[in-house]
Amino acid sequence: MTDLNTKNDIDGGAPEELGAESMPDGSVHLAWKASANAEGYVIYYRNVGYTAWNEYAAVTGLSASVTGLPNAADYESSLRASRGSGSQRELSAGRSNVARAAVLTRS
């Protein structure tokens, strides 16, 4: 679990306009607008109603799919801009908006 309020800061701010879409395969597809000076983005998710965030993955593009989530549940996702990697990774002080999607039951 991750506290999104206690990270380093990079110039350029948080990613903007995060959107989430439920996909028929049971995943949630995310897309967002770039942050200036970001080398990548860190995706976080949580069940709706929970306060703690889980780090899902670090990505370099402007979209990604969150997979492996249990069916028939509602999830929220958020992002932070990142620069560097490993113990040298810096994250934006702010985070993106929170986007919500339900994981569909696979047929």
mmCIF file of N, CA and C in Angstrom:
data_model
loop_
_atom_site.group_PDB
_atom_site.id
_atom_site.type_symbol
_atom_site.label_atom_id
_atom_site.label_comp_id
_atom_site.label_asym_id
_atom_site.label_seq_id
_atom_site.Cartn_x
_atom_site.Cartn_y
_atom_site.Cartn_z
ATOM 1 N N MET A 1 0.828 -1.170 0.000
ATOM 2 C CA MET A 1 0.000 0.000 0.000
ATOM 3 C C MET A 1 0.878 1.241 0.000
ATOM 4 N N THR A 2 0.380 2.283 -0.613
ATOM 5 C CA THR A 2 1.189 3.471 -0.830
ATOM 6 C C THR A 2 0.440 4.716 -0.396
ATOM 7 N N ASP A 3 1.127 5.613 0.269
ATOM 8 C CA ASP A 3 0.582 6.915 0.608
ATOM 9 C C ASP A 3 0.964 7.861 -0.520
ATOM 10 N N LEU A 4 -0.022 8.320 -1.271
ATOM 11 C CA LEU A 4 0.271 9.172 -2.420
ATOM 12 C C LEU A 4 0.645 10.584 -2.013
ATOM 13 N N ASN A 5 0.679 10.885 -0.743
ATOM 14 C CA ASN A 5 0.988 12.241 -0.305
ATOM 15 C C ASN A 5 2.408 12.398 0.200
ATOM 16 N N THR A 6 3.240 11.364 0.161
ATOM 17 C CA THR A 6 4.588 11.463 0.735
ATOM 18 C C THR A 6 5.650 11.036 -0.269
ATOM 19 N N LYS A 7 5.776 11.755 -1.337
ATOM 20 C CA LYS A 7 6.784 11.433 -2.346
ATOM 21 C C LYS A 7 7.574 12.680 -2.714
ATOM 22 N N ASN A 8 8.671 12.481 -3.420
ATOM 23 C CA ASN A 8 9.484 13.586 -3.924
ATOM 24 C C ASN A 8 8.694 14.381 -4.960
ATOM 25 N N ASP A 9 9.272 15.467 -5.407
ATOM 26 C CA ASP A 9 8.597 16.282 -6.398
ATOM 27 C C ASP A 9 9.491 16.462 -7.615
ATOM 28 N N ILE A 10 8.880 16.384 -8.798
ATOM 29 C CA ILE A 10 9.573 16.710 -10.035
ATOM 30 C C ILE A 10 8.828 17.873 -10.672
ATOM 31 N N ASP A 11 9.547 18.667 -11.448
ATOM 32 C CA ASP A 11 8.907 19.767 -12.156
ATOM 33 C C ASP A 11 7.948 19.215 -13.198
ATOM 34 N N GLY A 12 6.919 19.954 -13.483
ATOM 35 C CA GLY A 12 6.012 19.565 -14.562
ATOM 36 C C GLY A 12 4.636 19.172 -14.083
ATOM 37 N N GLY A 13 4.475 18.890 -12.818
ATOM 38 C CA GLY A 13 3.154 18.596 -12.283
ATOM 39 C C GLY A 13 2.668 17.192 -12.546
ATOM 40 N N ALA A 14 1.456 16.966 -12.113
ATOM 41 C CA ALA A 14 0.829 15.647 -12.216
ATOM 42 C C ALA A 14 0.237 15.427 -13.603
ATOM 43 N N PRO A 15 0.070 14.173 -13.993
ATOM 44 C CA PRO A 15 -0.629 13.875 -15.242
ATOM 45 C C PRO A 15 -2.058 14.415 -15.163
ATOM 46 N N GLU A 16 -2.643 14.683 -16.318
ATOM 47 C CA GLU A 16 -3.989 15.245 -16.355
ATOM 48 C C GLU A 16 -4.931 14.377 -17.171
ATOM 49 N N GLU A 17 -6.211 14.557 -16.896
ATOM 50 C CA GLU A 17 -7.299 13.943 -17.648
ATOM 51 C C GLU A 17 -7.212 12.423 -17.712
ATOM 52 N N LEU A 18 -6.935 11.800 -16.575
ATOM 53 C CA LEU A 18 -6.944 10.332 -16.517
ATOM 54 C C LEU A 18 -8.366 9.832 -16.742
ATOM 55 N N GLY A 19 -8.482 8.889 -17.646
ATOM 56 C CA GLY A 19 -9.765 8.237 -17.902
ATOM 57 C C GLY A 19 -9.613 6.736 -17.745
ATOM 58 N N ALA A 20 -10.681 6.072 -17.330
ATOM 59 C CA ALA A 20 -10.663 4.617 -17.145
ATOM 60 C C ALA A 20 -11.848 4.009 -17.876
ATOM 61 N N GLU A 21 -11.594 2.883 -18.544
ATOM 62 C CA GLU A 21 -12.644 2.189 -19.278
ATOM 63 C C GLU A 21 -12.581 0.694 -18.984
ATOM 64 N N SER A 22 -13.722 0.125 -18.630
ATOM 65 C CA SER A 22 -13.808 -1.319 -18.405
ATOM 66 C C SER A 22 -13.749 -2.032 -19.746
ATOM 67 N N MET A 23 -12.958 -3.100 -19.806
ATOM 68 C CA MET A 23 -12.804 -3.854 -21.044
ATOM 69 C C MET A 23 -13.468 -5.223 -20.902
ATOM 70 N N PRO A 24 -13.909 -5.821 -22.004
ATOM 71 C CA PRO A 24 -14.595 -7.113 -21.947
ATOM 72 C C PRO A 24 -13.739 -8.255 -21.389
ATOM 73 N N ASP A 25 -12.408 -8.123 -21.431
ATOM 74 C CA ASP A 25 -11.543 -9.195 -20.936
ATOM 75 C C ASP A 25 -11.327 -9.119 -19.428
ATOM 76 N N GLY A 26 -12.006 -8.193 -18.749
ATOM 77 C CA GLY A 26 -11.874 -8.077 -17.299
ATOM 78 C C GLY A 26 -10.802 -7.103 -16.857
ATOM 79 N N SER A 27 -10.175 -6.407 -17.779
ATOM 80 C CA SER A 27 -9.163 -5.421 -17.414
ATOM 81 C C SER A 27 -9.771 -4.022 -17.407
ATOM 82 N N VAL A 28 -8.998 -3.057 -16.921
ATOM 83 C CA VAL A 28 -9.380 -1.652 -16.968
ATOM 84 C C VAL A 28 -8.312 -0.922 -17.778
ATOM 85 N N HIS A 29 -8.736 -0.252 -18.842
ATOM 86 C CA HIS A 29 -7.801 0.494 -19.692
ATOM 87 C C HIS A 29 -7.757 1.939 -19.213
ATOM 88 N N LEU A 30 -6.545 2.464 -19.020
ATOM 89 C CA LEU A 30 -6.329 3.834 -18.571
ATOM 90 C C LEU A 30 -5.630 4.631 -19.662
ATOM 91 N N ALA A 31 -5.983 5.905 -19.773
ATOM 92 C CA ALA A 31 -5.304 6.816 -20.705
ATOM 93 C C ALA A 31 -5.282 8.197 -20.059
ATOM 94 N N TRP A 32 -4.231 9.005 -20.380
ATOM 95 C CA TRP A 32 -4.059 10.300 -19.747
ATOM 96 C C TRP A 32 -3.236 11.214 -20.636
ATOM 97 N N LYS A 33 -3.200 12.499 -20.258
ATOM 98 C CA LYS A 33 -2.364 13.485 -20.951
ATOM 99 C C LYS A 33 -1.012 13.579 -20.253
ATOM 100 N N ALA A 34 0.008 13.844 -21.025
ATOM 101 C CA ALA A 34 1.387 13.881 -20.530
ATOM 102 C C ALA A 34 1.633 15.009 -19.541
ATOM 103 N N SER A 35 2.611 14.785 -18.685
ATOM 104 C CA SER A 35 3.137 15.820 -17.792
ATOM 105 C C SER A 35 4.476 16.285 -18.342
ATOM 106 N N ALA A 36 4.720 17.583 -18.267
ATOM 107 C CA ALA A 36 6.014 18.115 -18.711
ATOM 108 C C ALA A 36 7.116 17.527 -17.830
ATOM 109 N N ASN A 37 8.226 17.191 -18.416
ATOM 110 C CA ASN A 37 9.425 16.667 -17.735
ATOM 111 C C ASN A 37 9.282 15.249 -17.195
ATOM 112 N N ALA A 38 8.191 14.583 -17.452
ATOM 113 C CA ALA A 38 8.026 13.203 -16.975
ATOM 114 C C ALA A 38 8.724 12.236 -17.919
ATOM 115 N N GLU A 39 9.399 11.242 -17.357
ATOM 116 C CA GLU A 39 9.983 10.158 -18.144
ATOM 117 C C GLU A 39 9.045 8.962 -18.163
ATOM 118 N N GLY A 40 8.115 8.923 -17.229
ATOM 119 C CA GLY A 40 7.164 7.833 -17.134
ATOM 120 C C GLY A 40 6.089 8.170 -16.126
ATOM 121 N N TYR A 41 5.307 7.152 -15.802
ATOM 122 C CA TYR A 41 4.175 7.330 -14.896
ATOM 123 C C TYR A 41 4.050 6.096 -14.016
ATOM 124 N N VAL A 42 3.595 6.305 -12.799
ATOM 125 C CA VAL A 42 3.349 5.198 -11.879
ATOM 126 C C VAL A 42 1.841 5.102 -11.676
ATOM 127 N N ILE A 43 1.308 3.914 -11.916
ATOM 128 C CA ILE A 43 -0.132 3.663 -11.801
ATOM 129 C C ILE A 43 -0.430 3.110 -10.414
ATOM 130 N N TYR A 44 -1.463 3.650 -9.792
ATOM 131 C CA TYR A 44 -1.951 3.169 -8.500
ATOM 132 C C TYR A 44 -3.417 2.789 -8.653
ATOM 133 N N TYR A 45 -3.872 1.823 -7.846
ATOM 134 C CA TYR A 45 -5.285 1.458 -7.857
ATOM 135 C C TYR A 45 -5.726 1.108 -6.440
ATOM 136 N N ARG A 46 -7.032 1.122 -6.242
ATOM 137 C CA ARG A 46 -7.628 0.680 -4.983
ATOM 138 C C ARG A 46 -9.085 0.327 -5.242
ATOM 139 N N ASN A 47 -9.634 -0.497 -4.362
ATOM 140 C CA ASN A 47 -11.062 -0.765 -4.392
ATOM 141 C C ASN A 47 -11.794 0.500 -3.971
ATOM 142 N N VAL A 48 -12.924 0.775 -4.584
ATOM 143 C CA VAL A 48 -13.743 1.912 -4.184
ATOM 144 C C VAL A 48 -14.127 1.732 -2.717
ATOM 145 N N GLY A 49 -13.966 2.788 -1.950
ATOM 146 C CA GLY A 49 -14.286 2.748 -0.535
ATOM 147 C C GLY A 49 -13.080 2.516 0.363
ATOM 148 N N TYR A 50 -11.962 2.097 -0.203
ATOM 149 C CA TYR A 50 -10.732 1.894 0.558
ATOM 150 C C TYR A 50 -9.923 3.195 0.540
ATOM 151 N N THR A 51 -9.061 3.385 1.528
ATOM 152 C CA THR A 51 -8.240 4.594 1.561
ATOM 153 C C THR A 51 -6.815 4.356 1.069
ATOM 154 N N ALA A 52 -6.298 3.145 1.202
ATOM 155 C CA ALA A 52 -4.912 2.858 0.819
ATOM 156 C C ALA A 52 -4.816 2.547 -0.672
ATOM 157 N N TRP A 53 -3.768 3.082 -1.301
ATOM 158 C CA TRP A 53 -3.496 2.833 -2.713
ATOM 159 C C TRP A 53 -2.466 1.724 -2.859
ATOM 160 N N ASN A 54 -2.596 0.916 -3.915
ATOM 161 C CA ASN A 54 -1.629 -0.114 -4.279
ATOM 162 C C ASN A 54 -0.901 0.327 -5.540
ATOM 163 N N GLU A 55 0.420 0.217 -5.539
ATOM 164 C CA GLU A 55 1.167 0.525 -6.755
ATOM 165 C C GLU A 55 1.026 -0.637 -7.711
ATOM 166 N N TYR A 56 0.626 -0.352 -8.945
ATOM 167 C CA TYR A 56 0.426 -1.401 -9.932
ATOM 168 C C TYR A 56 1.652 -1.566 -10.829
ATOM 169 N N ALA A 57 2.080 -0.482 -11.456
ATOM 170 C CA ALA A 57 3.194 -0.587 -12.408
ATOM 171 C C ALA A 57 3.737 0.792 -12.737
ATOM 172 N N ALA A 58 4.977 0.799 -13.220
ATOM 173 C CA ALA A 58 5.580 1.998 -13.787
ATOM 174 C C ALA A 58 5.578 1.809 -15.299
ATOM 175 N N VAL A 59 5.106 2.817 -16.032
ATOM 176 C CA VAL A 59 5.006 2.724 -17.488
ATOM 177 C C VAL A 59 5.593 3.981 -18.119
ATOM 178 N N THR A 60 5.904 3.903 -19.417
ATOM 179 C CA THR A 60 6.475 5.063 -20.097
ATOM 180 C C THR A 60 5.511 5.701 -21.086
ATOM 181 N N GLY A 61 4.454 5.035 -21.467
ATOM 182 C CA GLY A 61 3.513 5.587 -22.439
ATOM 183 C C GLY A 61 2.415 6.417 -21.790
ATOM 184 N N LEU A 62 1.396 6.724 -22.575
ATOM 185 C CA LEU A 62 0.265 7.520 -22.100
ATOM 186 C C LEU A 62 -1.009 6.698 -21.965
ATOM 187 N N SER A 63 -0.852 5.382 -21.938
ATOM 188 C CA SER A 63 -1.981 4.494 -21.680
ATOM 189 C C SER A 63 -1.449 3.159 -21.185
ATOM 190 N N ALA A 64 -2.309 2.434 -20.497
ATOM 191 C CA ALA A 64 -1.944 1.114 -19.977
ATOM 192 C C ALA A 64 -3.215 0.393 -19.562
ATOM 193 N N SER A 65 -3.122 -0.910 -19.433
ATOM 194 C CA SER A 65 -4.240 -1.711 -18.934
ATOM 195 C C SER A 65 -3.861 -2.321 -17.600
ATOM 196 N N VAL A 66 -4.786 -2.244 -16.664
ATOM 197 C CA VAL A 66 -4.613 -2.881 -15.365
ATOM 198 C C VAL A 66 -5.317 -4.222 -15.454
ATOM 199 N N THR A 67 -4.577 -5.301 -15.256
ATOM 200 C CA THR A 67 -5.127 -6.648 -15.386
ATOM 201 C C THR A 67 -5.006 -7.394 -14.065
ATOM 202 N N GLY A 68 -5.662 -8.552 -14.004
ATOM 203 C CA GLY A 68 -5.540 -9.410 -12.833
ATOM 204 C C GLY A 68 -6.382 -8.981 -11.650
ATOM 205 N N LEU A 69 -7.322 -8.071 -11.862
ATOM 206 C CA LEU A 69 -8.198 -7.633 -10.781
ATOM 207 C C LEU A 69 -9.397 -8.569 -10.686
ATOM 208 N N PRO A 70 -9.901 -8.831 -9.481
ATOM 209 C CA PRO A 70 -11.081 -9.691 -9.345
ATOM 210 C C PRO A 70 -12.286 -9.126 -10.087
ATOM 211 N N ASN A 71 -13.124 -10.006 -10.594
ATOM 212 C CA ASN A 71 -14.315 -9.613 -11.346
ATOM 213 C C ASN A 71 -15.364 -8.957 -10.461
ATOM 214 N N ALA A 72 -16.244 -8.231 -11.120
ATOM 215 C CA ALA A 72 -17.430 -7.638 -10.508
ATOM 216 C C ALA A 72 -17.084 -6.782 -9.291
ATOM 217 N N ALA A 73 -16.085 -5.942 -9.418
ATOM 218 C CA ALA A 73 -15.703 -5.019 -8.349
ATOM 219 C C ALA A 73 -15.428 -3.651 -8.970
ATOM 220 N N ASP A 74 -15.611 -2.610 -8.179
ATOM 221 C CA ASP A 74 -15.340 -1.248 -8.630
ATOM 222 C C ASP A 74 -13.960 -0.818 -8.152
ATOM 223 N N TYR A 75 -13.196 -0.209 -9.049
ATOM 224 C CA TYR A 75 -11.836 0.220 -8.740
ATOM 225 C C TYR A 75 -11.644 1.685 -9.082
ATOM 226 N N GLU A 76 -10.712 2.308 -8.378
ATOM 227 C CA GLU A 76 -10.275 3.656 -8.680
ATOM 228 C C GLU A 76 -8.799 3.590 -9.037
ATOM 229 N N SER A 77 -8.397 4.441 -9.971
ATOM 230 C CA SER A 77 -6.994 4.513 -10.379
ATOM 231 C C SER A 77 -6.531 5.956 -10.315
ATOM 232 N N SER A 78 -5.229 6.128 -10.118
ATOM 233 C CA SER A 78 -4.606 7.439 -10.118
ATOM 234 C C SER A 78 -3.174 7.271 -10.595
ATOM 235 N N LEU A 79 -2.542 8.376 -10.976
ATOM 236 C CA LEU A 79 -1.178 8.349 -11.516
ATOM 237 C C LEU A 79 -0.322 9.413 -10.874
ATOM 238 N N ARG A 80 0.975 9.177 -10.929
ATOM 239 C CA ARG A 80 1.960 10.217 -10.646
ATOM 240 C C ARG A 80 2.972 10.204 -11.773
ATOM 241 N N ALA A 81 3.472 11.372 -12.113
ATOM 242 C CA ALA A 81 4.560 11.464 -13.081
ATOM 243 C C ALA A 81 5.843 11.002 -12.405
ATOM 244 N N SER A 82 6.748 10.397 -13.165
ATOM 245 C CA SER A 82 8.000 9.918 -12.575
ATOM 246 C C SER A 82 9.188 10.282 -13.452
ATOM 247 N N ARG A 83 10.340 10.277 -12.807
ATOM 248 C CA ARG A 83 11.623 10.475 -13.501
ATOM 249 C C ARG A 83 12.635 9.617 -12.761
ATOM 250 N N GLY A 84 13.458 8.898 -13.491
ATOM 251 C CA GLY A 84 14.425 7.996 -12.875
ATOM 252 C C GLY A 84 13.777 6.651 -12.576
ATOM 253 N N SER A 85 14.540 5.779 -11.900
ATOM 254 C CA SER A 85 14.008 4.451 -11.579
ATOM 255 C C SER A 85 14.608 3.941 -10.276
ATOM 256 N N GLY A 86 14.034 2.868 -9.794
ATOM 257 C CA GLY A 86 14.521 2.237 -8.565
ATOM 258 C C GLY A 86 14.538 3.202 -7.400
ATOM 259 N N SER A 87 15.586 3.117 -6.588
ATOM 260 C CA SER A 87 15.681 3.967 -5.398
ATOM 261 C C SER A 87 15.919 5.427 -5.770
ATOM 262 N N GLN A 88 16.270 5.703 -7.034
ATOM 263 C CA GLN A 88 16.499 7.070 -7.488
ATOM 264 C C GLN A 88 15.249 7.690 -8.130
ATOM 265 N N ARG A 89 14.157 6.952 -8.150
ATOM 266 C CA ARG A 89 12.933 7.448 -8.775
ATOM 267 C C ARG A 89 12.367 8.632 -8.011
ATOM 268 N N GLU A 90 12.021 9.664 -8.749
ATOM 269 C CA GLU A 90 11.348 10.825 -8.183
ATOM 270 C C GLU A 90 9.940 10.866 -8.749
ATOM 271 N N LEU A 91 8.985 11.281 -7.919
ATOM 272 C CA LEU A 91 7.592 11.345 -8.340
ATOM 273 C C LEU A 91 7.058 12.751 -8.183
ATOM 274 N N SER A 92 6.031 13.069 -8.964
ATOM 275 C CA SER A 92 5.382 14.364 -8.828
ATOM 276 C C SER A 92 4.729 14.460 -7.453
ATOM 277 N N ALA A 93 4.734 15.656 -6.893
ATOM 278 C CA ALA A 93 4.097 15.864 -5.591
ATOM 279 C C ALA A 93 2.598 15.654 -5.707
ATOM 280 N N GLY A 94 2.024 16.108 -6.803
ATOM 281 C CA GLY A 94 0.592 15.924 -7.019
ATOM 282 C C GLY A 94 0.330 14.651 -7.783
ATOM 283 N N ARG A 95 -0.913 14.240 -7.768
ATOM 284 C CA ARG A 95 -1.308 13.078 -8.556
ATOM 285 C C ARG A 95 -2.429 13.480 -9.485
ATOM 286 N N SER A 96 -2.725 12.612 -10.418
ATOM 287 C CA SER A 96 -3.795 12.877 -11.367
ATOM 288 C C SER A 96 -5.143 12.841 -10.652
ATOM 289 N N ASN A 97 -6.168 13.178 -11.406
ATOM 290 C CA ASN A 97 -7.518 12.946 -10.906
ATOM 291 C C ASN A 97 -7.703 11.449 -10.655
ATOM 292 N N VAL A 98 -8.739 11.090 -9.945
ATOM 293 C CA VAL A 98 -9.066 9.685 -9.695
ATOM 294 C C VAL A 98 -10.111 9.264 -10.722
ATOM 295 N N ALA A 99 -9.842 8.179 -11.446
ATOM 296 C CA ALA A 99 -10.774 7.643 -12.434
ATOM 297 C C ALA A 99 -11.329 6.325 -11.914
ATOM 298 N N ARG A 100 -12.597 6.096 -12.135
ATOM 299 C CA ARG A 100 -13.277 4.916 -11.578
ATOM 300 C C ARG A 100 -13.799 4.032 -12.704
ATOM 301 N N ALA A 101 -13.680 2.711 -12.520
ATOM 302 C CA ALA A 101 -14.217 1.747 -13.478
ATOM 303 C C ALA A 101 -14.560 0.460 -12.754
ATOM 304 N N ALA A 102 -15.540 -0.233 -13.267
ATOM 305 C CA ALA A 102 -15.918 -1.543 -12.727
ATOM 306 C C ALA A 102 -15.236 -2.614 -13.558
ATOM 307 N N VAL A 103 -14.711 -3.645 -12.909
ATOM 308 C CA VAL A 103 -14.162 -4.785 -13.628
ATOM 309 C C VAL A 103 -15.340 -5.668 -13.995
ATOM 310 N N LEU A 104 -15.507 -5.895 -15.285
ATOM 311 C CA LEU A 104 -16.632 -6.664 -15.782
ATOM 312 C C LEU A 104 -16.416 -8.150 -15.552
ATOM 313 N N THR A 105 -17.482 -8.865 -15.349
ATOM 314 C CA THR A 105 -17.408 -10.312 -15.222
ATOM 315 C C THR A 105 -17.126 -10.896 -16.593
ATOM 316 N N ARG A 106 -16.079 -11.683 -16.682
ATOM 317 C CA ARG A 106 -15.721 -12.318 -17.952
ATOM 318 C C ARG A 106 -16.688 -13.429 -18.257
ATOM 319 N N SER A 107 -17.065 -13.543 -19.519
ATOM 320 C CA SER A 107 -18.003 -14.613 -19.901
ATOM 321 C C SER A 107 -17.277 -15.850 -20.362
#
